[in-house]
Structures are given as C-alpha cells and as structure tokens.
Tab-separated table of C-alpha atoms and ligand atoms in Angstrom:
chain	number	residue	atom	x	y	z
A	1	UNK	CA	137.709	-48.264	-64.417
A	2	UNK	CA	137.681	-47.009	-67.528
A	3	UNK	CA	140.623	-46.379	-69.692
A	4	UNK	CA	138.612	-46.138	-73.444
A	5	UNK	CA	138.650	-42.327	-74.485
A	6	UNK	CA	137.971	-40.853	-78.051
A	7	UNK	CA	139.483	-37.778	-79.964
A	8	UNK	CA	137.688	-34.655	-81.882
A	9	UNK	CA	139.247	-32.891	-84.302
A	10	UNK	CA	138.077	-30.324	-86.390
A	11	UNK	CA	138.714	-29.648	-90.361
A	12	UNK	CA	141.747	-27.943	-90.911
A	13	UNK	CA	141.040	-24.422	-91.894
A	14	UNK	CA	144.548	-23.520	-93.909
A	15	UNK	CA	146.775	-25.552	-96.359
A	16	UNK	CA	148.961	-26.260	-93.985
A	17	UNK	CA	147.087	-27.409	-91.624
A	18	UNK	CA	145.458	-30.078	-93.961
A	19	UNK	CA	149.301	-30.486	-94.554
A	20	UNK	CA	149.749	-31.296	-91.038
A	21	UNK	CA	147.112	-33.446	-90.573
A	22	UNK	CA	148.131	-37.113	-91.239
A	23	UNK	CA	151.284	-37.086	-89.049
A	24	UNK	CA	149.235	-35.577	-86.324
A	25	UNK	CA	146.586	-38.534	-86.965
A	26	UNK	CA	148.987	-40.671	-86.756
A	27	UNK	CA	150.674	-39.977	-83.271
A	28	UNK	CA	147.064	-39.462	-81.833
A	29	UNK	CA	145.957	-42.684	-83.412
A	30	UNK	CA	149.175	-44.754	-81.891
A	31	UNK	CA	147.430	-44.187	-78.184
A	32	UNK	CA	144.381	-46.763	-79.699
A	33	UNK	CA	141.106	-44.465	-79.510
A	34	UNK	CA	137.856	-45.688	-79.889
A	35	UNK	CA	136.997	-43.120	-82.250
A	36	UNK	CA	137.972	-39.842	-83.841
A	37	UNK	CA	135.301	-37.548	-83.979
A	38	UNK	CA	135.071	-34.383	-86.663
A	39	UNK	CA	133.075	-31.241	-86.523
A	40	UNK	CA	130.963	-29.740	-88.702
A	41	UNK	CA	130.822	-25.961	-89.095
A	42	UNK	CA	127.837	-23.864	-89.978
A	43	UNK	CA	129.367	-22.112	-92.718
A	44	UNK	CA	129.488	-24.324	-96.358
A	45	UNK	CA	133.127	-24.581	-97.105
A	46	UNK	CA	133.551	-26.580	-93.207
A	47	UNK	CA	130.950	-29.088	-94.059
A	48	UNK	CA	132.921	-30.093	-97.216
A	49	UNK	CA	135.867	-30.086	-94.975
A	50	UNK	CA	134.359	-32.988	-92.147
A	51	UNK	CA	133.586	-34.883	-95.067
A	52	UNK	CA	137.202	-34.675	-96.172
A	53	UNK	CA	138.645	-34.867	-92.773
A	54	UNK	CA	136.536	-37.764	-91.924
A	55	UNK	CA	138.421	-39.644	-95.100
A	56	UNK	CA	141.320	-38.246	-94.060
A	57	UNK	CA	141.527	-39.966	-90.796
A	58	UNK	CA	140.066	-43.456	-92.209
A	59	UNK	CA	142.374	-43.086	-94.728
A	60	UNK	CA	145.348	-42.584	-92.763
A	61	UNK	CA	144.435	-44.462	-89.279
A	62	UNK	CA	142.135	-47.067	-89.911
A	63	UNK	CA	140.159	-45.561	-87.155
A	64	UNK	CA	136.583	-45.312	-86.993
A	65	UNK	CA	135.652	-41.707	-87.487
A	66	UNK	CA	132.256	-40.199	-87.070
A	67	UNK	CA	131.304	-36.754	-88.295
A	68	UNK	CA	129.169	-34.252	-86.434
A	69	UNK	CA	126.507	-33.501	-88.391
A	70	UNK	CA	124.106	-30.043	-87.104
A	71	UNK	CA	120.490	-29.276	-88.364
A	72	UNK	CA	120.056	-25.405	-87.574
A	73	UNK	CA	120.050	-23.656	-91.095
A	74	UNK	CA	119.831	-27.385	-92.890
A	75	UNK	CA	116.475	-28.734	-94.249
A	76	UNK	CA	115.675	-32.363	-94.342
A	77	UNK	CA	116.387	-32.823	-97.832
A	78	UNK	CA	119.970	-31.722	-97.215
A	79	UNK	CA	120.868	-33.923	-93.823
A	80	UNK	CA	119.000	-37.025	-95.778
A	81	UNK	CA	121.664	-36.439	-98.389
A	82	UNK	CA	124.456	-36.469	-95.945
A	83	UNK	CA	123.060	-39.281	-93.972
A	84	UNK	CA	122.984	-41.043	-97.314
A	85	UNK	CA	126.697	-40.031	-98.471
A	86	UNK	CA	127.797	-41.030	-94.756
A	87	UNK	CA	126.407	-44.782	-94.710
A	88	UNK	CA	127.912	-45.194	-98.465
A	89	UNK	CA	131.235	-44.488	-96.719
A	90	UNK	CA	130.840	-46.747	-93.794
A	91	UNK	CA	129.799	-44.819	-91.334
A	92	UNK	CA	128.373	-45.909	-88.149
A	93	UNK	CA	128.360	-43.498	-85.695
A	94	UNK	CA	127.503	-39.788	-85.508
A	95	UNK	CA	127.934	-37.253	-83.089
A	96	UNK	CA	124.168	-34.985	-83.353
A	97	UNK	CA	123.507	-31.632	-82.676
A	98	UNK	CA	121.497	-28.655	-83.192
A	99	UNK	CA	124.548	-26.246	-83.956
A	100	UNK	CA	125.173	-22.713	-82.762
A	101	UNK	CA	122.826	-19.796	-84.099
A	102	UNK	CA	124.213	-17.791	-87.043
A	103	UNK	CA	125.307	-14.549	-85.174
A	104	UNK	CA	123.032	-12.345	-88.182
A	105	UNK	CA	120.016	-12.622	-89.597
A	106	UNK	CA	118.712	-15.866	-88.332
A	107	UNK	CA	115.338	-16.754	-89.919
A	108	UNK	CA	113.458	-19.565	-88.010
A	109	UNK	CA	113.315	-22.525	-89.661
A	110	UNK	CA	110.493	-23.398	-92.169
A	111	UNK	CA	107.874	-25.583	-91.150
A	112	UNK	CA	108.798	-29.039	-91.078
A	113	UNK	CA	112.714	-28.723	-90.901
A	114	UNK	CA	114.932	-28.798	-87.808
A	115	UNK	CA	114.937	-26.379	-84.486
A	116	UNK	CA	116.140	-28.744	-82.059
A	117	UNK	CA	118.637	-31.645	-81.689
A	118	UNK	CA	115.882	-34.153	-80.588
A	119	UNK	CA	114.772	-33.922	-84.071
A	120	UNK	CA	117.789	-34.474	-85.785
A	121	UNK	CA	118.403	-37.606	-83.514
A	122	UNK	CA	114.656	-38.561	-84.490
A	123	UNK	CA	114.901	-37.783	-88.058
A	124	UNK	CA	118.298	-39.952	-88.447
A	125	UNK	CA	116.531	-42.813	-86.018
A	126	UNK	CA	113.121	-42.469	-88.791
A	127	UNK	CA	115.474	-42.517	-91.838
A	128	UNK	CA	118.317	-45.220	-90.958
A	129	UNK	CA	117.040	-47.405	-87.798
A	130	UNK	CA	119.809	-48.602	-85.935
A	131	UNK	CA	122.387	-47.741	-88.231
A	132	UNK	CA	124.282	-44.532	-86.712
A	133	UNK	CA	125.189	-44.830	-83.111
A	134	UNK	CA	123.711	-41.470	-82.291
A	135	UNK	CA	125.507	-39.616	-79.498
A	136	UNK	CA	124.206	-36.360	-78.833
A	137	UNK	CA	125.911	-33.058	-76.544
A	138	UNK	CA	125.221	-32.661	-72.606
A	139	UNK	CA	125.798	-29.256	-70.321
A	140	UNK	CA	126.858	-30.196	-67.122
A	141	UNK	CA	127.351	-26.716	-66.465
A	142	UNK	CA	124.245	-25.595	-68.993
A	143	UNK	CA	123.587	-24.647	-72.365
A	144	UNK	CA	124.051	-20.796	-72.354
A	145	UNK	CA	120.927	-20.456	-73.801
A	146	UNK	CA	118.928	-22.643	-71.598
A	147	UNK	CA	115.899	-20.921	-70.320
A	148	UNK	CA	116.508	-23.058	-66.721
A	149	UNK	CA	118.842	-25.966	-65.348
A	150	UNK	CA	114.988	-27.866	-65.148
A	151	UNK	CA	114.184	-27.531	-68.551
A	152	UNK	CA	117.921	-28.233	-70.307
A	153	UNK	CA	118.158	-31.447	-68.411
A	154	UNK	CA	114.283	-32.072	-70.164
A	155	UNK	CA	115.927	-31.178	-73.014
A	156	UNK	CA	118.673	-33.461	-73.035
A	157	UNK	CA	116.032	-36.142	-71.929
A	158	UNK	CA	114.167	-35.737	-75.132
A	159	UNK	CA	117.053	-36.574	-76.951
A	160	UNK	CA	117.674	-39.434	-75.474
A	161	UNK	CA	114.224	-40.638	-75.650
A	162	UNK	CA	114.394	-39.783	-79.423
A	163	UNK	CA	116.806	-42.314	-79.604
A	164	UNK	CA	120.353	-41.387	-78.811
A	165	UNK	CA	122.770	-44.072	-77.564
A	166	UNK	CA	125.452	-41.726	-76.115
A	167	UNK	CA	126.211	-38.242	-75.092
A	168	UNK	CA	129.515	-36.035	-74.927
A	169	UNK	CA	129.854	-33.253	-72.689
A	170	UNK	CA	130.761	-29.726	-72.994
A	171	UNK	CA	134.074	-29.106	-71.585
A	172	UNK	CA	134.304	-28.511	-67.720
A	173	UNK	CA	136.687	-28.095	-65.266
A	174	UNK	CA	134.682	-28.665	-62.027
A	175	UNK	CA	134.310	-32.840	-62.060
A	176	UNK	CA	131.341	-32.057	-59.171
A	177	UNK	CA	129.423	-30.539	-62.187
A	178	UNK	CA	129.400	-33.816	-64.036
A	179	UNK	CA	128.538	-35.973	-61.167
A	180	UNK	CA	125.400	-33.655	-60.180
A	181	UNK	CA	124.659	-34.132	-64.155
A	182	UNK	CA	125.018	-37.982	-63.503
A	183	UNK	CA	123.064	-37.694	-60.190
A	184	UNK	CA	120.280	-36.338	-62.266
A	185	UNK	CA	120.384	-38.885	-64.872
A	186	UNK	CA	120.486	-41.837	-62.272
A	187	UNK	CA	116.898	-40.265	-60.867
A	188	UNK	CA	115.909	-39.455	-64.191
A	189	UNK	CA	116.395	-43.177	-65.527
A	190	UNK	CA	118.524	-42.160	-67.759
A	191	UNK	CA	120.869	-45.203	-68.603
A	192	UNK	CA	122.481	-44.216	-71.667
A	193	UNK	CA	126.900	-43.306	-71.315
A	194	UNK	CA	127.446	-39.953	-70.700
A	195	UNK	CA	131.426	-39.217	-71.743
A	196	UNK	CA	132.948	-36.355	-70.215
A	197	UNK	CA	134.223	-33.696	-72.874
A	198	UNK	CA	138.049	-32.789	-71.788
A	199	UNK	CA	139.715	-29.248	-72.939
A	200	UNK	CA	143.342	-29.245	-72.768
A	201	UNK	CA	144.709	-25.847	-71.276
A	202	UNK	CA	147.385	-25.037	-74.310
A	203	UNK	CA	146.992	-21.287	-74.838
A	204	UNK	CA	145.653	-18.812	-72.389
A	205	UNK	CA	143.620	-16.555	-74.344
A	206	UNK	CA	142.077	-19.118	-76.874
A	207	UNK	CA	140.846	-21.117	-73.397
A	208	UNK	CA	139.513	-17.950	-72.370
A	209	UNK	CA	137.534	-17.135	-75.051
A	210	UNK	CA	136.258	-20.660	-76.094
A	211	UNK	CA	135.103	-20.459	-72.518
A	212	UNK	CA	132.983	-17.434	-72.379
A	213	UNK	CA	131.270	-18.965	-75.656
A	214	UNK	CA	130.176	-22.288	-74.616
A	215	UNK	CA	129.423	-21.499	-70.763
A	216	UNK	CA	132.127	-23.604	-69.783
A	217	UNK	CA	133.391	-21.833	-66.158
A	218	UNK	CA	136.992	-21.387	-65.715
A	219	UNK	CA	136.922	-21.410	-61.644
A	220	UNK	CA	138.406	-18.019	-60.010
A	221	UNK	CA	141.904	-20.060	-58.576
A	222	UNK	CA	142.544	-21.769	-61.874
A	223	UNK	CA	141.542	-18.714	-64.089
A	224	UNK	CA	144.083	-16.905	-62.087
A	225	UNK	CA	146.696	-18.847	-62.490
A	226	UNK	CA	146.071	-19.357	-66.132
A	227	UNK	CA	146.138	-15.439	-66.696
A	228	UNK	CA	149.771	-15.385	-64.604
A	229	UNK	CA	151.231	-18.287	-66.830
A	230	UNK	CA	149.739	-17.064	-69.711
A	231	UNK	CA	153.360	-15.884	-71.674
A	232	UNK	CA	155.269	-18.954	-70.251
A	233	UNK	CA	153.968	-21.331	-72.473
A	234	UNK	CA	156.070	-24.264	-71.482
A	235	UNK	CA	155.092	-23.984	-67.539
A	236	UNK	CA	151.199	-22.994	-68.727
A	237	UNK	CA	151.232	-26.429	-70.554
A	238	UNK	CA	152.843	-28.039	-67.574
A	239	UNK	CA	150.699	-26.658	-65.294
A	240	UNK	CA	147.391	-27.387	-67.336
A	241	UNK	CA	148.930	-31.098	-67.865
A	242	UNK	CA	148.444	-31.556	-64.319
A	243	UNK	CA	145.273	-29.937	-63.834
A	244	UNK	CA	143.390	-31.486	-66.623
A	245	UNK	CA	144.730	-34.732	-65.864
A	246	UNK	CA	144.206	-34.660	-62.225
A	247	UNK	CA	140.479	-33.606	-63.073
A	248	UNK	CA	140.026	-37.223	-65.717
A	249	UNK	CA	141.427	-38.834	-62.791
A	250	UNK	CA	138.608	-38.313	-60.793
A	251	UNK	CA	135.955	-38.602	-63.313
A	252	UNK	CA	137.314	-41.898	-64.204
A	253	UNK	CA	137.498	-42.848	-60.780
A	254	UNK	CA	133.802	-41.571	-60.020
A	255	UNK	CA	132.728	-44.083	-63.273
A	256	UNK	CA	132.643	-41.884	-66.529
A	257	UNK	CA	132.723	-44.588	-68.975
A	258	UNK	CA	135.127	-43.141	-71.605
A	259	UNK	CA	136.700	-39.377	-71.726
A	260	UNK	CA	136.799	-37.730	-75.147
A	261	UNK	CA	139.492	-35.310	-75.605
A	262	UNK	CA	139.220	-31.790	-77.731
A	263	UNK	CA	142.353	-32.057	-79.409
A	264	UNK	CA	142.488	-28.862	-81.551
A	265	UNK	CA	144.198	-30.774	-84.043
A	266	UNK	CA	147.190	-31.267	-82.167
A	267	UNK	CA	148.765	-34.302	-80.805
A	268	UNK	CA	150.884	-33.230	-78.104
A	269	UNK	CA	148.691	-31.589	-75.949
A	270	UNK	CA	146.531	-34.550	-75.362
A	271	UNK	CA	149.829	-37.467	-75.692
A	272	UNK	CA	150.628	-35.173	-72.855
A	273	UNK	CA	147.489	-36.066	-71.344
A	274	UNK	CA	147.198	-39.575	-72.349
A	275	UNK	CA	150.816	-39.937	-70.379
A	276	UNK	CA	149.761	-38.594	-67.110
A	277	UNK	CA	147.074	-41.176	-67.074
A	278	UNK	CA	148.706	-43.559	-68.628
A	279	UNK	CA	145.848	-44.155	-71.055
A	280	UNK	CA	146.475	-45.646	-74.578
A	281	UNK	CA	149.688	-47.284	-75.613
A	282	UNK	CA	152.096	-44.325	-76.137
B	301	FAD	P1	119.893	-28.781	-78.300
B	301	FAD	O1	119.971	-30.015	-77.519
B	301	FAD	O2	118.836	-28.663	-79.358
B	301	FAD	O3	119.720	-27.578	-77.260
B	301	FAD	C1	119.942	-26.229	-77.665
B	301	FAD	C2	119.272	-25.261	-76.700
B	301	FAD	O4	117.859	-25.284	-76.889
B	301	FAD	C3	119.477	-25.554	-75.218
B	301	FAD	O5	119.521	-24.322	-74.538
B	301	FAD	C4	118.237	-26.339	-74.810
B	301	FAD	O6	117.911	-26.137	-73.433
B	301	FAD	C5	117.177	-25.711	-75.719
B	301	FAD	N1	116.151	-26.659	-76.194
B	301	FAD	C6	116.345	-27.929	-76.605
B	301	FAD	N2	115.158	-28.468	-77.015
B	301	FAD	C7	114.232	-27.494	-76.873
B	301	FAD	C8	112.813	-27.418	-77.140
B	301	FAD	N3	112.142	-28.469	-77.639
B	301	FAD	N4	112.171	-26.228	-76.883
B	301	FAD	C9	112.839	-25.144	-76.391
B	301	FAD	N5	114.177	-25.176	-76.110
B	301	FAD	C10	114.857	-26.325	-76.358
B	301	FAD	N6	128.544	-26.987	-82.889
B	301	FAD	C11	128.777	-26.976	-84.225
B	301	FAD	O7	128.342	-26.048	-84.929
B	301	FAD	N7	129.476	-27.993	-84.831
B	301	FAD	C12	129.946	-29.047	-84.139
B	301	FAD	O8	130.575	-29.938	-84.706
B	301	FAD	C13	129.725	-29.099	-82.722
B	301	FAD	N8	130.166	-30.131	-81.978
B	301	FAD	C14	129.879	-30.193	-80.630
B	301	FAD	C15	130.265	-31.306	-79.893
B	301	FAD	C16	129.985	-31.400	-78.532
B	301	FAD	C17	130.406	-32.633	-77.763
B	301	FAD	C18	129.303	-30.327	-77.882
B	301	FAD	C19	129.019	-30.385	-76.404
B	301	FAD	C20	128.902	-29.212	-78.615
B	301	FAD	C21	129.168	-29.131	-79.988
B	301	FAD	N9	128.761	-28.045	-80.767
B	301	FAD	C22	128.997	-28.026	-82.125
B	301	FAD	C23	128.068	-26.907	-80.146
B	301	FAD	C24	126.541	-27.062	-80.213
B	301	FAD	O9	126.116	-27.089	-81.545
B	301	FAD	C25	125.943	-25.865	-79.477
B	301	FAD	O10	126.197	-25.955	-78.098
B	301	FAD	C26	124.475	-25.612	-79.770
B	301	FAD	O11	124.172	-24.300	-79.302
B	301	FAD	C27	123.528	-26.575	-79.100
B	301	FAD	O12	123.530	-27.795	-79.694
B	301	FAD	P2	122.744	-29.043	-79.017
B	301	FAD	O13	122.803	-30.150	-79.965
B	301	FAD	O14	123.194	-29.238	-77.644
B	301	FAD	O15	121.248	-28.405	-79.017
C-alpha cells in the first residue's frame, strides 16, 4: 500500500502571498513528498511566476519541483525555450498539458504548433529523450469538452503512447470513478501510474465553482451538506477532513500508487489530511 503522495501549488498571485510562501513550503515539505508540483497559467505574468515558484520551493525545501508547462496559445519556439531554461535548472520532471481555452478570441493554432497534449508530450520526448519524466492529466469523470467517454480515454491513450510516464487526475470525489478509469486502462494495456488528484473541501463556494469548471461532480448528499456547513468553517473543514480522507483511504487501498494533493497554497488543509492517514512524517 502506498503511502508516497506529491503536492501542487500554484504561483502566488499577491505580495503576500509570495510572502507566505516559504513557511507554508516548509510545513508541507516536513510530511516528505515526492514532489511539489507548480502550475502554469495561460496569462504571461503566471508563467514567470512557476518559474519563480519552482525556485522558490528548491530553494527553500530541497524538494524536487516540477513545473506544469501548457502548449495552447505557445508555439514551439517558445516551449523549446522553456524546456531549455528548465533542464539548465535541474529539472527532471514535468507535469504536461494542453491548458484551458482562452475564454475570447481564440485563434487556432498555426500550422505546426500545439492543439493537443499528445504533442506537447511528443515534442518534449523529440527534443530532450528521456530527460523529463512526463506525466500528463486524466478525467476519470471526463474532460468537459470531450466529444465522448470512448474517445477521451483514446485521447489519454495517445498521450501515453507519445511517451508519458505518469498521469494525475482531475479531482473526484466518487473513488468508483477512478477504478472504472483503471478498469479501462488494465484492458487497454495501459501500464503507466495513474495518481489520483485529491481536492481538499476548505471553502464552500470556491469548491463549488472550481467544480462546475473542471467537470469534477460534487455528489447530491455531499453537495448538500457542503452548502449547510458552508458559514461554519471550522465544522466544514472537519467534516471535509473526514470525507476526503476516507475517500484516499480507499483509493489507496484499491492500489493508486501515490495521491497528489491540490494544496491551494496552504498547508493546513492537506497536514490535516496527511494526519488522518497518517501519511508523511508530521
Ligand atoms: P488534452 O489531453 O489535449 O485533452 C483536451 C481535450 O481535447 C479533451 O476533451 C480530449 O478529449 C480532447 N482531445 C485530446 N486529443 C484530441 C485530438 N487529437 N483530437 C480531438 N480532440 C482531442 N491548466 C492550466 O492552464 N495550467 C495548469 O498548470 C494545469 N494543471 C493541471 C494539472 C492537472 C493534474 C489536471 C488534471 C489539469 C490541469 N490543468 C491545468 C487543466 C488542463 O489544462 C485542462 O483540463 C485542459 O482543458 C485540458 O488539458 P489536457 O492536457 O488534459 O488536454
């Protein structure tokens, strides 16, 4: 059973949360992660942040961090350079992705540069060998814009046929969802670790909202009583503590291979979490 797990983070978007950071890396890092992961916005100013965040946490943990890198928007000139800046700094793992859709004025990308993940995990795989340990998203619960369960799970194939070593999940709260994913995988041949992504519940309305973005179902008995704890903040955390916890438990027990916690750059929400399972040395 496995009791490895990794953390995300995301650049801090205020002074005070960049502030903030290195005594939150430091409790998270005291529970021994494998890794700390950082996003990558789609906006400019964000990608100069998981650069700096990604420093940040090296700097301050000794951890190994790998940055999210997403090719929607970006040309190949542009990822080679980042590639290229990320290996000078020792990277050795990166977490690949297409990226969300600019809400306006999208233009399709020109010929030649990225639409799709799988050719972001190719292009780094082309460019750098074995280098990066790719690890690439999954949708146990689908992408929201997948045309059909069929084809997103073809999707996700491709990626790992382009050469990813890992995937993360989307957040869920229905552990049957990821074990129909890993059902499909087994018959698929697909061999490759596929980690669980785990939301803490911390704030009602964020969860909410986060939710109805990425596809992620909140199910009708636990969306209920997340709406009636939603001002109690204490008992909401309590009560999430137990939920979330009680749903690693049996994704660890049915053989994910790590968990990797969304911490929303905050330590005690997933200490909390790292407690209940007694994961980590805290
Ligand atoms: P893809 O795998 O390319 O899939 C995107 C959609 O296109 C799916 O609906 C799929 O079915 C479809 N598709 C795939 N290939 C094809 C094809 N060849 N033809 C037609 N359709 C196809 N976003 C950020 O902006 N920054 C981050 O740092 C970030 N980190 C994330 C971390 C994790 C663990 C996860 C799960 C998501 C993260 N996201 C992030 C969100 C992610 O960028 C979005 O979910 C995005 O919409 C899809 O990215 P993807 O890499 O899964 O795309």
């Amino acid at each position: 059973m496995t009791s490895k797990f990794s953390l995300e983070l995301f650049p801090p978007r205020t002074p005070e949360g960049t502030a903030k950071l290195p005594a939150i890396l430091k409790r998270l890092a005291a529970t021994g992660p494998e890794f700390f992961s950082v996003t990558y916005g789609a906006g400019g100013s964000e990608q100069n942040g998981t650069y700096d965040t990604l420093m940040t946490v090296v700097r301050e943990t000794g951890v190994e961090a790998a940055p999210h890198l997403t090719c929607i928007g970006s040309t190949r000139s542009r990822i080679a350079e980042l590639l290229a800046q990320y290996r000078e700094a020792g990277v050795k793992r990166i977490v690949a992705l297409r990226g969300d859709l600019p809400a306006t004025a999208y233009s399709p990308a020109a010929p030649g540069e990225f639409h799709f993940a799988n050719e972001l995990v190719a292009f780094i795989r082309e460019s750098h060998g074995a280098h990066f340990r790719i690890e690439v998203a999954a949708y146990p619960e689908l992408h929201p814009q997948a045309s059909s369960v069929a084809a997103d799970f073809a999707y996700f194939a491709d990626k790992v046929r382009a050469g990813a070593h890992a995937a993360i999940t989307q957040y869920f709260f229905n552990a049957d969802a990821y074990f129909d994913f890993m059902e499909r995988c087994t018959r698929a041949g697909i061999t490759v670790p596929v980690v669980p992504g785990i939301m803490p519940i911390v704030n009602a309305a964020q969860l909410i909202r986060f939710s109805a973005g990425c596809g992620a179902e909140i199910p009708r008995w636990l969306r209920l009583r997340i709406d009636e704890l939603a001002d109690d903040k204490a008992a909401l955390q309590d009560f999430g503590t137990d939920v979330v916890a009680r749903l690693c438990e049996k994704l660890i027990a049915g053989g994910a291979p790590s968990l990797h916690f969304y911490t929303l750059n905050q330590a005690e929400p997933t200490l909390r979490l790292c407690r209940a399972l007694g994961l980590g040395s805290n």
